[in-house]
mmCIF file of C-alpha atoms in Angstrom:
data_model
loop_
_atom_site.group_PDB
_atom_site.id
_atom_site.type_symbol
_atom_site.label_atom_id
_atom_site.label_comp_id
_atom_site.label_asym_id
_atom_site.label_seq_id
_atom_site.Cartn_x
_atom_site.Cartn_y
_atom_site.Cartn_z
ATOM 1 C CA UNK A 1 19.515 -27.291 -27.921
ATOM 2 C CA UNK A 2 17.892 -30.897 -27.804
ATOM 3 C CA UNK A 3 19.345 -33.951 -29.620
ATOM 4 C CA UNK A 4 15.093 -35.038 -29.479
ATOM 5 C CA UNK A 5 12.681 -32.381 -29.669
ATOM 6 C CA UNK A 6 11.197 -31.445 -26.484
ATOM 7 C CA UNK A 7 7.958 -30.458 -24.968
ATOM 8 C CA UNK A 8 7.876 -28.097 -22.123
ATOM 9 C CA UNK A 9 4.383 -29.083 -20.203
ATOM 10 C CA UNK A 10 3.000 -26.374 -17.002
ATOM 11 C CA UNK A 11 1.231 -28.023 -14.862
ATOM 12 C CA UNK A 12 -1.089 -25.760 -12.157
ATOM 13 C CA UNK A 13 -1.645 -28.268 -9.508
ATOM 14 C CA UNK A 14 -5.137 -28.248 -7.692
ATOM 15 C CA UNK A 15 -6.769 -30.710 -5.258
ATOM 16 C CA UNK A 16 -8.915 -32.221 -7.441
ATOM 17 C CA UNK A 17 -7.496 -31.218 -11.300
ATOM 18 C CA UNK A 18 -4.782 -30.210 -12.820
ATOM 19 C CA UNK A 19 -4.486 -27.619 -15.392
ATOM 20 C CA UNK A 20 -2.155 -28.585 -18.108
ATOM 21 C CA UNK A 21 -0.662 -26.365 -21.026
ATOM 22 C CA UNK A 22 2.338 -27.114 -22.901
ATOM 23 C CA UNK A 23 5.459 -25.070 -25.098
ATOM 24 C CA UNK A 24 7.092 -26.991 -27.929
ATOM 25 C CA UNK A 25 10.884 -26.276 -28.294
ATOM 26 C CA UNK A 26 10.751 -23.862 -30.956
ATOM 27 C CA UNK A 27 10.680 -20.213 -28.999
ATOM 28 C CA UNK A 28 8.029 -19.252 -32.206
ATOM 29 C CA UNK A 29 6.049 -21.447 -31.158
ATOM 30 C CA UNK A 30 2.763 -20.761 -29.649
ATOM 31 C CA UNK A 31 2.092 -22.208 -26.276
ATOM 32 C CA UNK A 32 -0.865 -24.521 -26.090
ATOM 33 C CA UNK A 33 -3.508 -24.899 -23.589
ATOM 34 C CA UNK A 34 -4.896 -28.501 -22.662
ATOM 35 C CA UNK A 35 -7.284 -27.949 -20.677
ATOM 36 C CA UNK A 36 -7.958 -29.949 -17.079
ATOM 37 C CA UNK A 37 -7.115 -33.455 -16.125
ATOM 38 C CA UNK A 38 -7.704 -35.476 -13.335
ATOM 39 C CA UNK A 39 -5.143 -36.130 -10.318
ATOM 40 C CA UNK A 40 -5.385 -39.995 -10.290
ATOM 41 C CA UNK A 41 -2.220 -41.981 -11.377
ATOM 42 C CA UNK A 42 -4.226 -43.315 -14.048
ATOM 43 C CA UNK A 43 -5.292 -39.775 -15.497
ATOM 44 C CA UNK A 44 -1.698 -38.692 -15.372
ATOM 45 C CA UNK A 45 -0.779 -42.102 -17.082
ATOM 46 C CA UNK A 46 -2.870 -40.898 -19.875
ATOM 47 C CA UNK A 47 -1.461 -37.419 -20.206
ATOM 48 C CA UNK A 48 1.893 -39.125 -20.476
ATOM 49 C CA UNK A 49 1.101 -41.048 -23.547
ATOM 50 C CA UNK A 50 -1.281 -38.103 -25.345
ATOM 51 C CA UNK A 51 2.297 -35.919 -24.759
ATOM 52 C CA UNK A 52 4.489 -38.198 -25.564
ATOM 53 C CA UNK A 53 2.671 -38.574 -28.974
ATOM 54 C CA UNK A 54 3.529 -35.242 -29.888
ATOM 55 C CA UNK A 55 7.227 -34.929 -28.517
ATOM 56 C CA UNK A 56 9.607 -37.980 -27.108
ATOM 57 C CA UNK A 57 11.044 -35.595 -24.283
ATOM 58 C CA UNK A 58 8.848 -34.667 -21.437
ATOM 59 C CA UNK A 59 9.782 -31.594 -18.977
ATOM 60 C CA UNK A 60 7.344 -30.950 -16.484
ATOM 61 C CA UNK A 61 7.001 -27.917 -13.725
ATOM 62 C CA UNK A 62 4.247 -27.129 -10.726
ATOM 63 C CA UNK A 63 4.377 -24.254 -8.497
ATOM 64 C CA UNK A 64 5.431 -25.677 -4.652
ATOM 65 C CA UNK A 65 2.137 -25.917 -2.654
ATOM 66 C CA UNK A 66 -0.061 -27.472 -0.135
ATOM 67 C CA UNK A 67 -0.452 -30.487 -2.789
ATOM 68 C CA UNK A 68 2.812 -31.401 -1.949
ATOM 69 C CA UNK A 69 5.583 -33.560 -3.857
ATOM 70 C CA UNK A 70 3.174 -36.993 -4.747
ATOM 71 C CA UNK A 71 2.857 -35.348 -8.217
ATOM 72 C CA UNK A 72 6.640 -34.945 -8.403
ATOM 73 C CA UNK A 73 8.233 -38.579 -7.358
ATOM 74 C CA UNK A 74 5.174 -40.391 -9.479
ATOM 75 C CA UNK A 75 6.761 -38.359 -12.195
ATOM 76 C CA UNK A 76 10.309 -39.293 -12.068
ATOM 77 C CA UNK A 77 9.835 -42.861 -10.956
ATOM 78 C CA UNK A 78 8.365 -42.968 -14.490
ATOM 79 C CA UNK A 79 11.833 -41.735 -15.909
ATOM 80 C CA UNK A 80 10.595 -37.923 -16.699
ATOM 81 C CA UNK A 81 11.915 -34.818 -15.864
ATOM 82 C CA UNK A 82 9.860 -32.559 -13.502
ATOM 83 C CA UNK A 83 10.819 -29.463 -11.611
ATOM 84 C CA UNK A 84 8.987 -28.465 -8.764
ATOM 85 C CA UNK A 85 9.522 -24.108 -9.021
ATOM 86 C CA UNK A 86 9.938 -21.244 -6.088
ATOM 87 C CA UNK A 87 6.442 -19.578 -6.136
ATOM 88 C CA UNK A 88 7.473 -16.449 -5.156
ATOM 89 C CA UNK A 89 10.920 -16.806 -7.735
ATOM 90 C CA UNK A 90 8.453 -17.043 -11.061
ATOM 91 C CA UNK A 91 8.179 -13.564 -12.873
ATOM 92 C CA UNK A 92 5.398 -11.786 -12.989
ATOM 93 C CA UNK A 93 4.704 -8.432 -15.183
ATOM 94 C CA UNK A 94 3.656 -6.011 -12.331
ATOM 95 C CA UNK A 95 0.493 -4.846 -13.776
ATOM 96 C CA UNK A 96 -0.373 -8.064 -13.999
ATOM 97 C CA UNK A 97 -3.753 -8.725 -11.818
ATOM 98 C CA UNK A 98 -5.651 -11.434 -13.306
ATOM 99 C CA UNK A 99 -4.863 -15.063 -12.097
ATOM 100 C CA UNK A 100 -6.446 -17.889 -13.529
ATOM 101 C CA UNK A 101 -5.560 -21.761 -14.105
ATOM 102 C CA UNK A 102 -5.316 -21.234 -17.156
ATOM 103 C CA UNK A 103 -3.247 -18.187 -16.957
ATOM 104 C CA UNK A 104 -0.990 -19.913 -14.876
ATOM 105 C CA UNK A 105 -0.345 -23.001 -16.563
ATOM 106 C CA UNK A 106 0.651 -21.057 -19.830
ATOM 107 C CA UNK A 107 2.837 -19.195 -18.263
ATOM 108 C CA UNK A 108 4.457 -22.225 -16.161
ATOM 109 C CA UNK A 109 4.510 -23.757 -19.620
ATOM 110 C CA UNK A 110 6.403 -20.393 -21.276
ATOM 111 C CA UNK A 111 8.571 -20.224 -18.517
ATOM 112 C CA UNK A 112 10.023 -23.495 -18.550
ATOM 113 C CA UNK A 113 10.557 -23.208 -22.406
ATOM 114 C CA UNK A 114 12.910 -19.978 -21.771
ATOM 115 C CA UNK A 115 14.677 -21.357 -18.193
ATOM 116 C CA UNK A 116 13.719 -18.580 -16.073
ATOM 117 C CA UNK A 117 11.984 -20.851 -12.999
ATOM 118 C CA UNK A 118 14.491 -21.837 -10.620
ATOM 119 C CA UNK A 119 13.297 -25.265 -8.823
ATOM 120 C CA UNK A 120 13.246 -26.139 -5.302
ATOM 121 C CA UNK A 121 14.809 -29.139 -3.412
ATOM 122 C CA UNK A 122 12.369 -31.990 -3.422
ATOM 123 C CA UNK A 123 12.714 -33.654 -0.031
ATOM 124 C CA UNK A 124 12.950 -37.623 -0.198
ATOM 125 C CA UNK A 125 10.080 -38.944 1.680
ATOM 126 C CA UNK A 126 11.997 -40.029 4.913
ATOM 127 C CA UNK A 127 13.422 -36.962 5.018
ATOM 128 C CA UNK A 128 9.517 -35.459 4.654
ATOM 129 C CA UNK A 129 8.767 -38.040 7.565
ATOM 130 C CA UNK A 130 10.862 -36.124 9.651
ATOM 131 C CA UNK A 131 9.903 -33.010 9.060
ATOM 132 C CA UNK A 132 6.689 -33.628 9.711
ATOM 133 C CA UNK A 133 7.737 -35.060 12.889
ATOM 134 C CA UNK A 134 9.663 -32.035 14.081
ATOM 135 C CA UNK A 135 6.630 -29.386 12.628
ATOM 136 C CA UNK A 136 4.296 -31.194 14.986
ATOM 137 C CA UNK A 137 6.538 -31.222 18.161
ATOM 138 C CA UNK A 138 7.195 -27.517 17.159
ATOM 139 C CA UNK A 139 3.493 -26.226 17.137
ATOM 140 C CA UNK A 140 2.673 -28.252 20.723
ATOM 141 C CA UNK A 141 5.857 -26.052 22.408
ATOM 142 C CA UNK A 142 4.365 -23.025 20.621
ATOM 143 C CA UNK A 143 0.770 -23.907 22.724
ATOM 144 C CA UNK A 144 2.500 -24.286 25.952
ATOM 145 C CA UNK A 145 4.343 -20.922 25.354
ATOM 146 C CA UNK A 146 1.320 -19.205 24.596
ATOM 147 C CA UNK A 147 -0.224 -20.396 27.931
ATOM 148 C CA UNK A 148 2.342 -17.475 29.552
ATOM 149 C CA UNK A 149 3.023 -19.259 33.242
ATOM 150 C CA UNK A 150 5.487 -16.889 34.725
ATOM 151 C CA UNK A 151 7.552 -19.906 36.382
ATOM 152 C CA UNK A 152 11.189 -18.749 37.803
ATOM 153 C CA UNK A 153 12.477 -22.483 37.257
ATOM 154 C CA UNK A 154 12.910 -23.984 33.511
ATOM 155 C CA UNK A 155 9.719 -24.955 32.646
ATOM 156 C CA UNK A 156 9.953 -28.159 30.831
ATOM 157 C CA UNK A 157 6.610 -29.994 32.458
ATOM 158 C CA UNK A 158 9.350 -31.998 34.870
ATOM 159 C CA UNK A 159 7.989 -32.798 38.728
ATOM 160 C CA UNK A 160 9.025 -29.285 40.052
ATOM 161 C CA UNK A 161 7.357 -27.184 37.416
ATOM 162 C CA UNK A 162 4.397 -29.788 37.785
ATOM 163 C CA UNK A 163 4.353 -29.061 41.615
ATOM 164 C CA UNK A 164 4.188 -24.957 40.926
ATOM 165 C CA UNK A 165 1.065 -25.348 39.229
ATOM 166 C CA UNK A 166 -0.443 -27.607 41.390
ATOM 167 C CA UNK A 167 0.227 -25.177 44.255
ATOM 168 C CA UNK A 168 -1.342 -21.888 42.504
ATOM 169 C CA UNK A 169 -4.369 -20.234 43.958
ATOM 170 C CA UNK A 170 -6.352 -17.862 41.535
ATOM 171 C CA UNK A 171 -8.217 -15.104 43.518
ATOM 172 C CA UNK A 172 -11.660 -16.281 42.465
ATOM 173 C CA UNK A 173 -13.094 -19.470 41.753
ATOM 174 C CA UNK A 174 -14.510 -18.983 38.549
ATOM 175 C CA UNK A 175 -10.711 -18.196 37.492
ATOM 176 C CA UNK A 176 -9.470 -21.033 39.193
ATOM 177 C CA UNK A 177 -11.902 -23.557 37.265
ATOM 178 C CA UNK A 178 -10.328 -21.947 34.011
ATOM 179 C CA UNK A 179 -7.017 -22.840 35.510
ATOM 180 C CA UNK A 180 -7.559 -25.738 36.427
ATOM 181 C CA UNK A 181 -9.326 -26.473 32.644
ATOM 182 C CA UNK A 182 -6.079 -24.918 30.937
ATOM 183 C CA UNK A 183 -3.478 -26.803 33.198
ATOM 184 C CA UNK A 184 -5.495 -30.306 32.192
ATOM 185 C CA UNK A 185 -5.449 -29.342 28.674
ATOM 186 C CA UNK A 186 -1.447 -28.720 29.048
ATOM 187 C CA UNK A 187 -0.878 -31.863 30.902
ATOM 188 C CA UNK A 188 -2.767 -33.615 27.495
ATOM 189 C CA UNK A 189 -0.781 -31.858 25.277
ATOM 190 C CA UNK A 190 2.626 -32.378 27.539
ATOM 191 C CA UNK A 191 1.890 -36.140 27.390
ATOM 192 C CA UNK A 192 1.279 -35.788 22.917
ATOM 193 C CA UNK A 193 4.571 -34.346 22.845
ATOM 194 C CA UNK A 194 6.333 -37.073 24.695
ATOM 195 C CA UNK A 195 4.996 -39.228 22.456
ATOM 196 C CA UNK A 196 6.151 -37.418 19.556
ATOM 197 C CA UNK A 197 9.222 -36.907 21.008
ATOM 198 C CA UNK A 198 9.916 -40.532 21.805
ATOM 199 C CA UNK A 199 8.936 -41.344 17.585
ATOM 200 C CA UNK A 200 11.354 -39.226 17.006
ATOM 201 C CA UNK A 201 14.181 -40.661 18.665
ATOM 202 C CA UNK A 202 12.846 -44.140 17.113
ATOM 203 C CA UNK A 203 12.600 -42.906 13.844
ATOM 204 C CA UNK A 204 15.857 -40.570 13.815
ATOM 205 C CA UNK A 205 17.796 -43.730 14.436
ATOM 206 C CA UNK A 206 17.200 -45.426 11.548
ATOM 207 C CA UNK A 207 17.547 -42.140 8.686
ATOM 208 C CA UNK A 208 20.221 -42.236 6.994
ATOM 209 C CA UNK A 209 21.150 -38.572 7.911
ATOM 210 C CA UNK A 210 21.277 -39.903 11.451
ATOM 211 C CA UNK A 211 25.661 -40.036 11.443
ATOM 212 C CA UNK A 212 25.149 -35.825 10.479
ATOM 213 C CA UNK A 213 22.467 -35.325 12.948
ATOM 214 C CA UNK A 214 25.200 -36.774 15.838
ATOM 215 C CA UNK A 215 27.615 -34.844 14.127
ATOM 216 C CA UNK A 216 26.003 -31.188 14.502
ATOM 217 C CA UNK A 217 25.201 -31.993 18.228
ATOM 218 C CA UNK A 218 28.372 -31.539 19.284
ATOM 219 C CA UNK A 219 28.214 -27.926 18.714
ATOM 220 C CA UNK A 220 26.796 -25.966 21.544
ATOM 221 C CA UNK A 221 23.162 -24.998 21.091
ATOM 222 C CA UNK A 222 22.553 -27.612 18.803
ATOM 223 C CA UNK A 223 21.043 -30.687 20.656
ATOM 224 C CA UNK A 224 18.813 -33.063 18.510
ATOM 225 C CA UNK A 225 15.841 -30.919 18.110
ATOM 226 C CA UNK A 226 17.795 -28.270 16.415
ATOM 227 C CA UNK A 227 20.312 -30.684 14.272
ATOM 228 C CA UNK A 228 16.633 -32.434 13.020
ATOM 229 C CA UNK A 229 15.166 -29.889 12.327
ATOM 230 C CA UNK A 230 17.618 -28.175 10.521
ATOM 231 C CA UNK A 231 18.682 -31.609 8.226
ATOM 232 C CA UNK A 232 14.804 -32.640 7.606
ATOM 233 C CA UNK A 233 14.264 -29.028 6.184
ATOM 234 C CA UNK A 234 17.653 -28.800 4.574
ATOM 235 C CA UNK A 235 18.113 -32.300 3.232
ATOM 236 C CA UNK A 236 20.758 -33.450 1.486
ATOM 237 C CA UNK A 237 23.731 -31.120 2.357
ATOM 238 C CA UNK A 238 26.054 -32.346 -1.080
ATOM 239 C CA UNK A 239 23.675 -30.130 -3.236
ATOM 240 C CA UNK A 240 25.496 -26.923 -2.002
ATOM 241 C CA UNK A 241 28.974 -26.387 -3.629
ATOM 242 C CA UNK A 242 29.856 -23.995 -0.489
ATOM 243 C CA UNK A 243 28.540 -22.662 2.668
ATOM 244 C CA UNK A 244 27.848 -19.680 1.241
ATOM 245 C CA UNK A 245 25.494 -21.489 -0.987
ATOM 246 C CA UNK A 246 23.825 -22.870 1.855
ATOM 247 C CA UNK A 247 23.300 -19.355 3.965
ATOM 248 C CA UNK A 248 21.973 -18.119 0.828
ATOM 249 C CA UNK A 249 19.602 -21.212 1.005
ATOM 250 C CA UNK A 250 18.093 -20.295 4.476
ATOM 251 C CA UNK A 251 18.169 -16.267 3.563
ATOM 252 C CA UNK A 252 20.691 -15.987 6.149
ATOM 253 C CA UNK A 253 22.721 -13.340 3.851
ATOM 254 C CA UNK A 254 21.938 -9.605 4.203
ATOM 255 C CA UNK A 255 19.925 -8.198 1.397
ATOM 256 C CA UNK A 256 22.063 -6.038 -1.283
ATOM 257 C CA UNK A 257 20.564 -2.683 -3.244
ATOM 258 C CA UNK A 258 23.808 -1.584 -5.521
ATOM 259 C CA UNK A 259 23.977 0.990 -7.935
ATOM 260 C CA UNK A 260 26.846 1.885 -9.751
ATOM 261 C CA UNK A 261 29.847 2.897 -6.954
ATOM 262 C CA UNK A 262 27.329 2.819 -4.324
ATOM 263 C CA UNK A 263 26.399 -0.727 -2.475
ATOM 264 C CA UNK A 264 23.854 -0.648 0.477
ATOM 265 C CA UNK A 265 23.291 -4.033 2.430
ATOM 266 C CA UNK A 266 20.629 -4.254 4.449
ATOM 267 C CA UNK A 267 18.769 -6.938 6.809
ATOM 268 C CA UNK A 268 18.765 -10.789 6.098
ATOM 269 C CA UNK A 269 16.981 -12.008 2.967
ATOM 270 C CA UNK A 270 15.134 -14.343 5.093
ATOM 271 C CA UNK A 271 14.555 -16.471 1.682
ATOM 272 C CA UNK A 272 14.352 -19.861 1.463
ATOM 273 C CA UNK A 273 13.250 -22.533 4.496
ATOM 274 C CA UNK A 274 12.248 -20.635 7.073
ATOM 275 C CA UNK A 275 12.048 -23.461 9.694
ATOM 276 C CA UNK A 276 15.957 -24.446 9.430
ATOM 277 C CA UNK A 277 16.983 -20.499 10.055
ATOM 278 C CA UNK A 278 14.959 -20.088 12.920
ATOM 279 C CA UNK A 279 15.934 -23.390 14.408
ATOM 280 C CA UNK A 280 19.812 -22.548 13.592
ATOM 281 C CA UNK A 281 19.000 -18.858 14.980
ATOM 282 C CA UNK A 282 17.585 -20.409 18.122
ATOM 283 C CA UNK A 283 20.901 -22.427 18.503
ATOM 284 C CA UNK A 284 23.176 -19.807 18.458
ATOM 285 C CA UNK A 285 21.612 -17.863 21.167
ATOM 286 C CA UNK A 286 23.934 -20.618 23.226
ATOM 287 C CA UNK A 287 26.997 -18.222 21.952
ATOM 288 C CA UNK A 288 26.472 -15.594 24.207
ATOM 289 C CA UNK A 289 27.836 -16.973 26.969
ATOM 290 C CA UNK A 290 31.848 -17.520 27.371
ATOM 291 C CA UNK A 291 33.143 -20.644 25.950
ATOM 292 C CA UNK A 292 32.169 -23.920 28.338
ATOM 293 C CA UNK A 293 31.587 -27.616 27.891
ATOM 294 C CA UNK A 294 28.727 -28.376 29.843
ATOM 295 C CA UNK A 295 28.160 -31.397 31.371
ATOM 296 C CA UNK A 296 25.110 -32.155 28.555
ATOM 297 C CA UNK A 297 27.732 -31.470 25.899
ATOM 298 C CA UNK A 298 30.709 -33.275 27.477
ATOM 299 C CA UNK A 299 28.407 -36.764 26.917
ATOM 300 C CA UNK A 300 27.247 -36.174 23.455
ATOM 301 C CA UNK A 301 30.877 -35.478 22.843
ATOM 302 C CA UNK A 302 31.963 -38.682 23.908
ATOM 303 C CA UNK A 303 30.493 -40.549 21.697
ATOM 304 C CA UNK A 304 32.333 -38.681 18.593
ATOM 305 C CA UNK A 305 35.578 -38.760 16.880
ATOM 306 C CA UNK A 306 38.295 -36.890 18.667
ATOM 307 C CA UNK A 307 38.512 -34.331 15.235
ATOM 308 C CA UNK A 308 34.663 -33.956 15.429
ATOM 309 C CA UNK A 309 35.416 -32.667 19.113
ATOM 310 C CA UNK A 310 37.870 -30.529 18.015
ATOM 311 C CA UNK A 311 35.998 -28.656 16.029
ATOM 312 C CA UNK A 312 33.279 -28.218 18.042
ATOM 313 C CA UNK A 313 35.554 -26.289 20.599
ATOM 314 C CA UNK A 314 37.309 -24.497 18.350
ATOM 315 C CA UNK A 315 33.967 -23.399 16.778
ATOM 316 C CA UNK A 316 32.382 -22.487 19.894
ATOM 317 C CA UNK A 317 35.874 -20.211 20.930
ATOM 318 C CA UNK A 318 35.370 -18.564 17.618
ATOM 319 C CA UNK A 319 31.732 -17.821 17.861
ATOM 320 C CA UNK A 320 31.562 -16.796 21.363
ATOM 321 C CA UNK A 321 34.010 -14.316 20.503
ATOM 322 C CA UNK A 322 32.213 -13.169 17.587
ATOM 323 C CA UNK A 323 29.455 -12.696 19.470
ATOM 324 C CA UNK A 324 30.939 -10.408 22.233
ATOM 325 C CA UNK A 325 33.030 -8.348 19.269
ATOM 326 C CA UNK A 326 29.939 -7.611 17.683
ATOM 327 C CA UNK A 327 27.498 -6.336 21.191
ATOM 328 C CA UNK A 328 30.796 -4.607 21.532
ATOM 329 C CA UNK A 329 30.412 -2.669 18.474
ATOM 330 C CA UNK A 330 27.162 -1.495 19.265
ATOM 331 C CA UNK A 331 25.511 -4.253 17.284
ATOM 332 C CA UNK A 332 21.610 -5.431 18.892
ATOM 333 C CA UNK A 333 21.748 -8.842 20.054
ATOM 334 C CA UNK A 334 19.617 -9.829 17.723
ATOM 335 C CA UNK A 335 21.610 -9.073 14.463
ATOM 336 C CA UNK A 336 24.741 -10.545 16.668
ATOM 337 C CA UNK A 337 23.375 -13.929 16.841
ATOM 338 C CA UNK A 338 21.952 -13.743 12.983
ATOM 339 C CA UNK A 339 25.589 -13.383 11.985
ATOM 340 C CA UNK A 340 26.922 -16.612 14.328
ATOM 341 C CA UNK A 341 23.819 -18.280 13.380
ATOM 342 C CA UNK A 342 25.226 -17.503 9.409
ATOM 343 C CA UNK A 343 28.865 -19.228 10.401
ATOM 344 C CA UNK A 344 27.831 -22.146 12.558
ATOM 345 C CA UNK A 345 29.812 -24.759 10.671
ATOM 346 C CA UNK A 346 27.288 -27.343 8.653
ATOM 347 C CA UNK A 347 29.453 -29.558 6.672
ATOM 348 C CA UNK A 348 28.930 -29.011 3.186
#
């Protein structure tokens, strides 16, 4: 209980209004619909003082979305507490099929009263920078894969790939004008993402997760597209009291249906950020292959602590053999590198 008596205010988060309801402390209480307000700072400047004339303490909540955090850090720069909540983590009754704004923002407002929403890390806004960054750079490589050039080298858009293409002959010439259209539009989008690539490495510099993003390269798999990624999505790494915590985070843990003696796990949860687990997944595909420092690795090694470097060697040993243990087994390769991808060591 409260030293001040509190208000507990649900906030369904639109565009262009907000639906606002609000719980007292008391759980008798009856939970009180506002009605809509604007999503200026000035309109939520004036919700502030109509609440704060009925309670002194202020707890807000707003389901994540595609409005984002603005909401969020305009709240708490003001000194307020605001949780933004896990959409699929709020409780629903099953029958339940009608979903309104005003439906919602009762029930955010209920919910919040009793503590059953479980919030979400709020990203700081550099950290959001990055990301952003990295989802961008991610979507352009997913338009070049779709493009499906069956090239024997590594095709990275370098000179040699470049000369390939410029060398195929389609069997008509109505195909080869659409080849010729599709390998412009590539060359457009190749040049975008060397751009993007190149604010990246100007921006990373300068974020103050930059010392951890170093760090994580010198594990093998995980050059600076991968340690990025995975830090821009995760954030700050000191919220997580173990690594456990933090697989649990990126629904790296295998789903559990127990009853009584009986316990049954089955696949990955696959809850949480999606981005850092396939990006951490993606790494550890590098574990297949016996234990090596490549040349690639050797240099972003050198620039390390000598204990930094020790641990990346003995984590690759350990991993690699992990690996090979479990294809041994009979397990798919793809449930093998789910389980190294689960013990590739983050420091928490």
């Amino acid at each position: 209980m409260h030293n001040t008596p509190t208000l507990f205010i649900g906030l369904d988060v639109h565009k262009d209004s907000i639906a606002v309801a609000y719980a007292p402390e008391e759980r008798s209480a009856e939970v009180t619909f506002l009605g809509p307000v604007g999503t200026r700072q000035a309109d939520i400047d004036k919700l502030v003082r109509r609440l704060q004339s009925k309670a002194p303490r202020l707890v807000f909540a707003y389901e994540a979305g595609p409005c984002g955090y603005p909401l969020h850090r305009y709240l708490t720069r003001k000194g307020l507490d605001c949780l933004v909540v896990a959409p699929s983590l709020i409780p629903r009754k099953p029958g339940d099929r009608v979903k309104t704004d005003r439906r919602d923002a009762l029930q955010l407002a209920r919910l919040l009263r009793s503590g059953d929403l479980t919030p979400i890390y709020v990203p700081s806004v550099e950290d959001e920078a990055i990301r952003d960054l990295k989802a961008a750079q991610q979507r352009l490589k997913s338009f070049l894969l779709r493009l499906g050039f069956n090239y024997t080298g590594k095709a990275n858009w370098n000179d040699a790939h470049l000369r390939y293409l410029a060398n195929v002959v389609c069997p008509t010439p109505a195909q080869q004008i659409v080849f010729q259209e599709s390998l412009r539009a590539v060359s457009e989008q190749v040049d975008r993402l060397q751009r993007l690539e190149a604010e990246i490495s100007e921006h990373i510099t300068s974020w103050r997760l930059y010392p951890v993003v170093e760090a994580l390269q010198a594990l093998r798999g995980v050059q600076q597209t991968v340690a990025a990624t995975t830090l821009a999505e995760i954030g700050d790494l000191t919220r997580f009291d173990s690594p456990r915590q933090l697989a649990a985070f990126l629904g790296l843990i295998p789903s559990e249906h127990s009853s009584g003696e009986k316990r049954r796990q089955g696949s990955i949860t696959k809850a949480g950020n999606g981005h850092a687990r396939r990006a951490l997944i993606e790494g550890a595909w590098a574990y297949r292959f016996p234990a090596k420092v490549s040349e690639l690795l050797q240099k972003r090694l050198e620039k390390l602590p000598q204990p930094i470097q020790d641990i990346s060697w003995k984590a690759q040993v350990r991993l690699c053999k992990r690996f090979r243990r479990l294809i041994a087994r009979g397990k798919h390769p793809n449930v093998a590198v789910t389980a190294v991808a689960r013990e590739v060591p983050i420091p928490v």
